[in-house]
Tab-separated table of C-alpha atoms and ligand atoms in Angstrom:
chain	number	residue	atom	x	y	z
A	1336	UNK	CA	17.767	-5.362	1.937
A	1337	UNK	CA	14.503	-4.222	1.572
A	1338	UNK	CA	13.579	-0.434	0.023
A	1339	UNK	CA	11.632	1.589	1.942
A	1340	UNK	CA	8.447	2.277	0.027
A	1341	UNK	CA	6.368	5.117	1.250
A	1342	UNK	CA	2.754	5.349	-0.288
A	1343	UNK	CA	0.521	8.164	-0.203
A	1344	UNK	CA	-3.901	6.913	-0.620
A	1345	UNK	CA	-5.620	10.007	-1.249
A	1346	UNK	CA	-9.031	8.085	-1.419
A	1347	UNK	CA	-11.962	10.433	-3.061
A	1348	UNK	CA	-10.211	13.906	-2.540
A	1349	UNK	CA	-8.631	16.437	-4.860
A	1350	UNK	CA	-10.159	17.726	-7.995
A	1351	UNK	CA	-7.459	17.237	-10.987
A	1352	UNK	CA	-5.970	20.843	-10.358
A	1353	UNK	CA	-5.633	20.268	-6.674
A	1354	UNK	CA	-3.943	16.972	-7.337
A	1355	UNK	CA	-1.133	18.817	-10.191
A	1356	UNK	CA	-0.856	21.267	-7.097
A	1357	UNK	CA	0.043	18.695	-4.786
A	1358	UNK	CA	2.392	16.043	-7.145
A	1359	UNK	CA	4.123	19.581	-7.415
A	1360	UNK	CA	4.850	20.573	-4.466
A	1361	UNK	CA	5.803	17.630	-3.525
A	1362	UNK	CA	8.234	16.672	-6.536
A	1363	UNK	CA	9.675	20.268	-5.280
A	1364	UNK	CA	10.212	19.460	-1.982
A	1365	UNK	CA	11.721	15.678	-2.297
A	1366	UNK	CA	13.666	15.968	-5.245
A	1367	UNK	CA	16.909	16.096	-3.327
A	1368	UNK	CA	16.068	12.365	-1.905
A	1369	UNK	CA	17.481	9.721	-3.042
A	1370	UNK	CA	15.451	7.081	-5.217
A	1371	UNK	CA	17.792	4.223	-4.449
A	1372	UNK	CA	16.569	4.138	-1.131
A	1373	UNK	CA	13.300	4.976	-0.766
A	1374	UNK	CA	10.448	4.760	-3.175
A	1375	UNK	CA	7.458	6.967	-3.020
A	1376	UNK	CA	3.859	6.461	-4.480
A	1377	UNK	CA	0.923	8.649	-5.159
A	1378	UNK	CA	-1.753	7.173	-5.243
A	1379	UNK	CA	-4.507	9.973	-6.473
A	1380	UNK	CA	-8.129	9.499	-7.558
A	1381	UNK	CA	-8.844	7.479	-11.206
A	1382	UNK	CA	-9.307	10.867	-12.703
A	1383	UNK	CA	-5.946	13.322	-12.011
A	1384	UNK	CA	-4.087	10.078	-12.103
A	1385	UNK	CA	-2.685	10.977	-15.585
A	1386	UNK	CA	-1.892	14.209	-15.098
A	1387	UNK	CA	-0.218	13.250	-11.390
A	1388	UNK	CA	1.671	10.451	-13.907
A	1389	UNK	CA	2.671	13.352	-15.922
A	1390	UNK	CA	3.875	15.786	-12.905
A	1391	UNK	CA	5.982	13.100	-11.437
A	1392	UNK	CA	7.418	11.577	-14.582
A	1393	UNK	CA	11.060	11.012	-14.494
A	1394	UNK	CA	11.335	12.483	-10.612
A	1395	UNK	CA	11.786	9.685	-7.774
A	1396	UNK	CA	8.295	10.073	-7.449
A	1397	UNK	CA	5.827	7.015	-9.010
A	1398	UNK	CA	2.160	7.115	-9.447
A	1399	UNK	CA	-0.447	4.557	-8.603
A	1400	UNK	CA	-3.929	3.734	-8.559
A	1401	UNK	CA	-6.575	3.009	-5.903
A	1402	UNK	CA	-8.258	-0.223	-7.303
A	1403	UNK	CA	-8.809	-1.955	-10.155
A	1404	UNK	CA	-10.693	-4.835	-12.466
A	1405	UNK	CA	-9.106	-8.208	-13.293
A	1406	UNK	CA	-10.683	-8.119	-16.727
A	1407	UNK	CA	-8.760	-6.856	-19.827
A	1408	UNK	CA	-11.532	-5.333	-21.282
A	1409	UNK	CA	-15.142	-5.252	-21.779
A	1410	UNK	CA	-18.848	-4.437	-20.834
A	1411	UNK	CA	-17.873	-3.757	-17.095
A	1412	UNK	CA	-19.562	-0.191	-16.383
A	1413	UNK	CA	-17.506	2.029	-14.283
A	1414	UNK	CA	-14.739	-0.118	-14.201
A	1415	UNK	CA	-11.277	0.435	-14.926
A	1416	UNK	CA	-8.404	-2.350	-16.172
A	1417	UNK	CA	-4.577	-2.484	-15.688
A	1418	UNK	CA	-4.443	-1.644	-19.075
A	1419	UNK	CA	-5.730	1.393	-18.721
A	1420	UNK	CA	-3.916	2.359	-15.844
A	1421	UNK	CA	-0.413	1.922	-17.900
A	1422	UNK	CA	-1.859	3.870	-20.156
A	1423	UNK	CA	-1.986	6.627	-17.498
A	1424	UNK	CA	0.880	6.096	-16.313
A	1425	UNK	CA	0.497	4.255	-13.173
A	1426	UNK	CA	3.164	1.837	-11.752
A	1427	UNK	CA	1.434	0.979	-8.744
A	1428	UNK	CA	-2.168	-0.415	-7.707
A	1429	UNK	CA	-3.448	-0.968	-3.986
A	1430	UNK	CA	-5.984	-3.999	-3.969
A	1431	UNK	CA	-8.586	-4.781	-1.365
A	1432	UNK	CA	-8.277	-1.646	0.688
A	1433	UNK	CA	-10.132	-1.855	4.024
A	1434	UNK	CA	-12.702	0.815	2.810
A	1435	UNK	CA	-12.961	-1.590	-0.887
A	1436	UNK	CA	-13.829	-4.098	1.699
A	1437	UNK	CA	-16.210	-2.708	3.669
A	1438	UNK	CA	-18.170	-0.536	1.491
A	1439	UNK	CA	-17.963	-2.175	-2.011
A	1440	UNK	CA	-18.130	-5.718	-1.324
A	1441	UNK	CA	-14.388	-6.726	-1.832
A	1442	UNK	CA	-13.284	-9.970	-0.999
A	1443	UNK	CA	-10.330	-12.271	-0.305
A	1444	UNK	CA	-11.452	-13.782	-3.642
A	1445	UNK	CA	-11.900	-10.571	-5.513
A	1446	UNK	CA	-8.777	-9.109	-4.297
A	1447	UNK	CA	-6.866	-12.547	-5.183
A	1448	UNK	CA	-8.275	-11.830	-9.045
A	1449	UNK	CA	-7.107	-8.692	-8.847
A	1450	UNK	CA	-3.728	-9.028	-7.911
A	1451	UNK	CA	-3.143	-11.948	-10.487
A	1452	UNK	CA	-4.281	-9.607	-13.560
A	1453	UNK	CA	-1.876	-6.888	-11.842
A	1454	UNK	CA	1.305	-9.115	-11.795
A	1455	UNK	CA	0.583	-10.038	-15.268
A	1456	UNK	CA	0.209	-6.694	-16.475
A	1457	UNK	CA	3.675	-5.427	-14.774
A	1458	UNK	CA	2.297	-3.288	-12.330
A	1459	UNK	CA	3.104	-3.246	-8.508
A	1460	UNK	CA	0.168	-4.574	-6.225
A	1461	UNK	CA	-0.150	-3.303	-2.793
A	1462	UNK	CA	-2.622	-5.860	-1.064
A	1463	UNK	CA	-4.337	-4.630	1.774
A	1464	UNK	CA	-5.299	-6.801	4.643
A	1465	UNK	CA	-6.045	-6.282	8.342
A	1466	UNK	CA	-8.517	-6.826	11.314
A	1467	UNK	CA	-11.650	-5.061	12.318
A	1468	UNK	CA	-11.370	-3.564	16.068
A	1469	UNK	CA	-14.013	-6.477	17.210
A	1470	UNK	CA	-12.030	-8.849	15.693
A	1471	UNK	CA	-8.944	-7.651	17.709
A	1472	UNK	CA	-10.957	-7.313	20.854
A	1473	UNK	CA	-12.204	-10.995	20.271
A	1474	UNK	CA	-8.765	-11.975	20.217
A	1475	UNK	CA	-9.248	-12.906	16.704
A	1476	UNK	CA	-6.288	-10.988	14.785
A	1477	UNK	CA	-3.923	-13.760	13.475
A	1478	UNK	CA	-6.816	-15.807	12.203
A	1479	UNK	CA	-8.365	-13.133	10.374
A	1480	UNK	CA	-5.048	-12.222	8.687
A	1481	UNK	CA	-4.079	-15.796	8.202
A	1482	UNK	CA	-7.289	-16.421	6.252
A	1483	UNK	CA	-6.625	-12.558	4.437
A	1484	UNK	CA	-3.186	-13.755	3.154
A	1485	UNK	CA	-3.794	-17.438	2.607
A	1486	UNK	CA	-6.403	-16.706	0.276
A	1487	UNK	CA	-5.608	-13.184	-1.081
A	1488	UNK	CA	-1.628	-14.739	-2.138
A	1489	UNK	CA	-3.632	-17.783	-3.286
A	1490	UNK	CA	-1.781	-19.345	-6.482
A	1491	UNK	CA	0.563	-16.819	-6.901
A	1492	UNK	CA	4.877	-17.715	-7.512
A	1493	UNK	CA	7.676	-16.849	-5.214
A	1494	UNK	CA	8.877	-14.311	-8.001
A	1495	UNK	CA	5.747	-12.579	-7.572
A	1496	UNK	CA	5.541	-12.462	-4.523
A	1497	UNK	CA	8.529	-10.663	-3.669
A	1498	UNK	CA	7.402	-7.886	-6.714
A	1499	UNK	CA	4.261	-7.475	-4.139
A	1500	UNK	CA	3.963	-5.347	-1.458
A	1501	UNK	CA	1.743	-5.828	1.552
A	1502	UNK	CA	0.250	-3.464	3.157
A	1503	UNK	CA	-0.669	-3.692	7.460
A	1504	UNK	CA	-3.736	-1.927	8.014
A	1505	UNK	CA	-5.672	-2.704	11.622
A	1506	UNK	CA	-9.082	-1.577	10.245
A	1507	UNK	CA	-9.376	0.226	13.645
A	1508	UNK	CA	-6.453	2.394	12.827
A	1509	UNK	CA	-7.775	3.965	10.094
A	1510	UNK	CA	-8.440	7.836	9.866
A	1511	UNK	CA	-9.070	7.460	13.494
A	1512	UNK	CA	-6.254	9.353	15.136
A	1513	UNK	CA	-5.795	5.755	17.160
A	1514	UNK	CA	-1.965	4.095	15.719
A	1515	UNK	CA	-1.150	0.614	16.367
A	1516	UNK	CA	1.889	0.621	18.468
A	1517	UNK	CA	5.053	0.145	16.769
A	1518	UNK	CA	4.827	-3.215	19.139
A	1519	UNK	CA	1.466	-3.989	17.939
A	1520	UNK	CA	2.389	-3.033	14.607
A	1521	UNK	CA	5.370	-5.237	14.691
A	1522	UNK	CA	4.170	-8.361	15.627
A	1523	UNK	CA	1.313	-8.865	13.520
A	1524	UNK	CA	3.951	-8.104	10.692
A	1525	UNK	CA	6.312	-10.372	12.112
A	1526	UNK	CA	3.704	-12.771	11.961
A	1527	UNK	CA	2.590	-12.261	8.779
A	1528	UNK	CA	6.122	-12.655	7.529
A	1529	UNK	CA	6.139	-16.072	8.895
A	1530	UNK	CA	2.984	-17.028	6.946
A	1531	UNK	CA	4.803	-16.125	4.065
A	1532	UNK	CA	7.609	-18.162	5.011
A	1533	UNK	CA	5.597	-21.229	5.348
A	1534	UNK	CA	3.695	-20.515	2.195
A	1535	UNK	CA	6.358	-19.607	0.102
A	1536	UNK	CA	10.086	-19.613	1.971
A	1537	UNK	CA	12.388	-17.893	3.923
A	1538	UNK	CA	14.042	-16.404	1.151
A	1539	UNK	CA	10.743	-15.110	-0.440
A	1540	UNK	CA	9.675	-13.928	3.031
A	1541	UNK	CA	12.764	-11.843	3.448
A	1542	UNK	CA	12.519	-9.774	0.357
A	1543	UNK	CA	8.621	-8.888	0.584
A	1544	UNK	CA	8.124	-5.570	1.634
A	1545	UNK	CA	5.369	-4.979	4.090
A	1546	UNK	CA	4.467	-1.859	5.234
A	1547	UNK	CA	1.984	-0.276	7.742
A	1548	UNK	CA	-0.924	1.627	7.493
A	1549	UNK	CA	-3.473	3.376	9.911
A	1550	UNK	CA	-2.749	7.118	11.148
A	1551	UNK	CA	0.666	7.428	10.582
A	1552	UNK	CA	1.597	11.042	10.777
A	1553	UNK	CA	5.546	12.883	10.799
A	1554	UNK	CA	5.188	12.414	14.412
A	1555	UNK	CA	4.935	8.578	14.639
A	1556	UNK	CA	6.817	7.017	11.241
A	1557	UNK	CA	10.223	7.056	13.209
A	1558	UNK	CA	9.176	4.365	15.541
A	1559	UNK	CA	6.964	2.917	13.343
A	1560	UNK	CA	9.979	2.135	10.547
A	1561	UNK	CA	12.277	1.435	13.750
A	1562	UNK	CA	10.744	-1.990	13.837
A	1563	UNK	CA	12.556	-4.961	12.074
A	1564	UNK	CA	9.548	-6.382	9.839
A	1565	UNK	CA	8.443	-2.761	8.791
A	1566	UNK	CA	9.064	-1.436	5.529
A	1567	UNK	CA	7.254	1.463	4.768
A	1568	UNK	CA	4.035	2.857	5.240
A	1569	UNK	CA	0.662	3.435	3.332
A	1570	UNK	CA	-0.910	7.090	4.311
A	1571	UNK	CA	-3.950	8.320	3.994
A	1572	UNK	CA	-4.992	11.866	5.830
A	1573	UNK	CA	-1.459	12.845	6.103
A	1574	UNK	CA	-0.866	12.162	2.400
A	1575	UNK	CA	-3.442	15.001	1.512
A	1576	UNK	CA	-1.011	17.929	2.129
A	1577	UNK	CA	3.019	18.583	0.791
A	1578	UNK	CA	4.080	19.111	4.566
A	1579	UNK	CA	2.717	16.115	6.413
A	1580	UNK	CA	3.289	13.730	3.150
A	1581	UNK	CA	6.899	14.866	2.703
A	1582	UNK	CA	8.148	15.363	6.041
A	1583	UNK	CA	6.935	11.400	6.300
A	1584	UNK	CA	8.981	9.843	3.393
A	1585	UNK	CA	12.031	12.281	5.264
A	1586	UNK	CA	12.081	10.731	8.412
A	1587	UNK	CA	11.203	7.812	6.845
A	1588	UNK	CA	13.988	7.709	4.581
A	1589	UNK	CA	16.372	8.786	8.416
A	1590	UNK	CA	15.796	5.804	9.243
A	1591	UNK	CA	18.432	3.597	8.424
A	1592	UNK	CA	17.474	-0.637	8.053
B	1437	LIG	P1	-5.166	7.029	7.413
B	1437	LIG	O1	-5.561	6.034	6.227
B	1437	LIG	O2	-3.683	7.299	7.290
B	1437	LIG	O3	-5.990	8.269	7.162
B	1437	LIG	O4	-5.497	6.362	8.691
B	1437	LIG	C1	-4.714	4.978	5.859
B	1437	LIG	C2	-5.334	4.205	4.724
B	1437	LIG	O5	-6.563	4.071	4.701
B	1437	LIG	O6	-4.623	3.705	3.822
């Protein structure tokens, strides 16, 4: 059985008193759900992610952070370690977003460094991989995400692997309006739970959570989590606000695995 783990990216928006605002409202309006089922992630901007850590401390509610350094410390300008993000209070870290990727220079090698000082630090990774829309049109789609997860998981152990989360993202899904279809959605995750199989095993593979991410809104999760090999979801516009976010980890939560 895997939990359904609902994770909100709010990328570079909300100032820190916008960000209390919305932990708030949100801790109001899903306090009645139950934790052993679902888990739900905030993932807000470096600098309200203390005070988000504080707002949602002991709720069913977990904080997380948007990126990170695989150093421990040092002269790294504008950087930020797992260290540091325990000390605010984080649980959770997405790695090697599409946006990291495409703006900032992150790499399957970067993002592998990443996730390795995350493990060993205790926190949750959420690895982000998926295809461009020319590499889908080229037909390209498993091999790009066979090379993303070969060499992003590179050198990691079955144990943690299943404490890491993957995270579905079609690069042309994202804050476009345009969803995957739950089909679409379903069988690159289907596929990428067979890589895992072969590079780990089946009983690795099974317990890996792997969730989808690009537009989902309250109006698409049901199908979305209707599909066998998808476990949650990663949301970025619809995170930004207590309706959209919290009537997702709902129907989310409906939906019964
Ligand atoms: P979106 O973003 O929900 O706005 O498409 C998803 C993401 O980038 O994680």
């Amino acid at each position: 059985m895997r939990k359904t783990i609902i994770a909100g990216n709010w990328k570079m928006y909300k100032t820190i008193p916008e960000a209390i605002e919305l932990a708030n409202g949100l801790k109001r309006e899903l306090f009645e759900l139950d934790g052993q089922t679902i888990e739900i992630v905030l993932c807000p901007p470096f600098t309200a992610l203390s005070e988000v850590s504080e707002v949602t401390q002991n709720s069913n509610i977990n904080s997380g952070a948007q990126d990170v350094y695989w150093q421990e410390e040092g002269a790294f300008t504008g950087e930020v370690s797992c260290k540091m993000l325990k000390d605010a209070g984080a649980h959770f870290v997405i790695i090697g977003h599409s946006e990291r990727r495409q703006f900032f220079g992150e790499t399957n090698d970067s993002v592998n460094k990443k996730l390795k000082a995350v493990l060993k630090n205790g926190l949750i990774p959420i690895v982000c991989v998926g295809e461009s829309l020319q590499e889908r049109e080229l037909g390209k789609t498993f091999d790009v995400l066979n090379n993303q997860v070969h060499n992003s998981l590179k050198d990691i152990n079955k144990e943690e692997m299943v404490r890491t989360v993957i995270a579905y993202e079609p690069v042309w899904a994202i804050g476009t309006g345009k969803t995957a279809t739950p089909k679409q959605a379903q069988e690159v995750q289907e596929y990428i739970r067979g890589l895992l199989v072969k590079m780990f095993d089946k009983e690795t593979a099974v317990s890996v959570r792997i969730q989808y991410g690009g537009s989902v809104k309250p109006d698409n999760i049901t199908e979305l989590m209707n599909q066998p090999d998808i476990d949650g979801a990663l949301v970025g516009g619809a995170s930004l606000t207590v309706e959209s976010f919290s009537e997702i980890v709902k129907r989310a939560q409906k939906v019964k695995k």
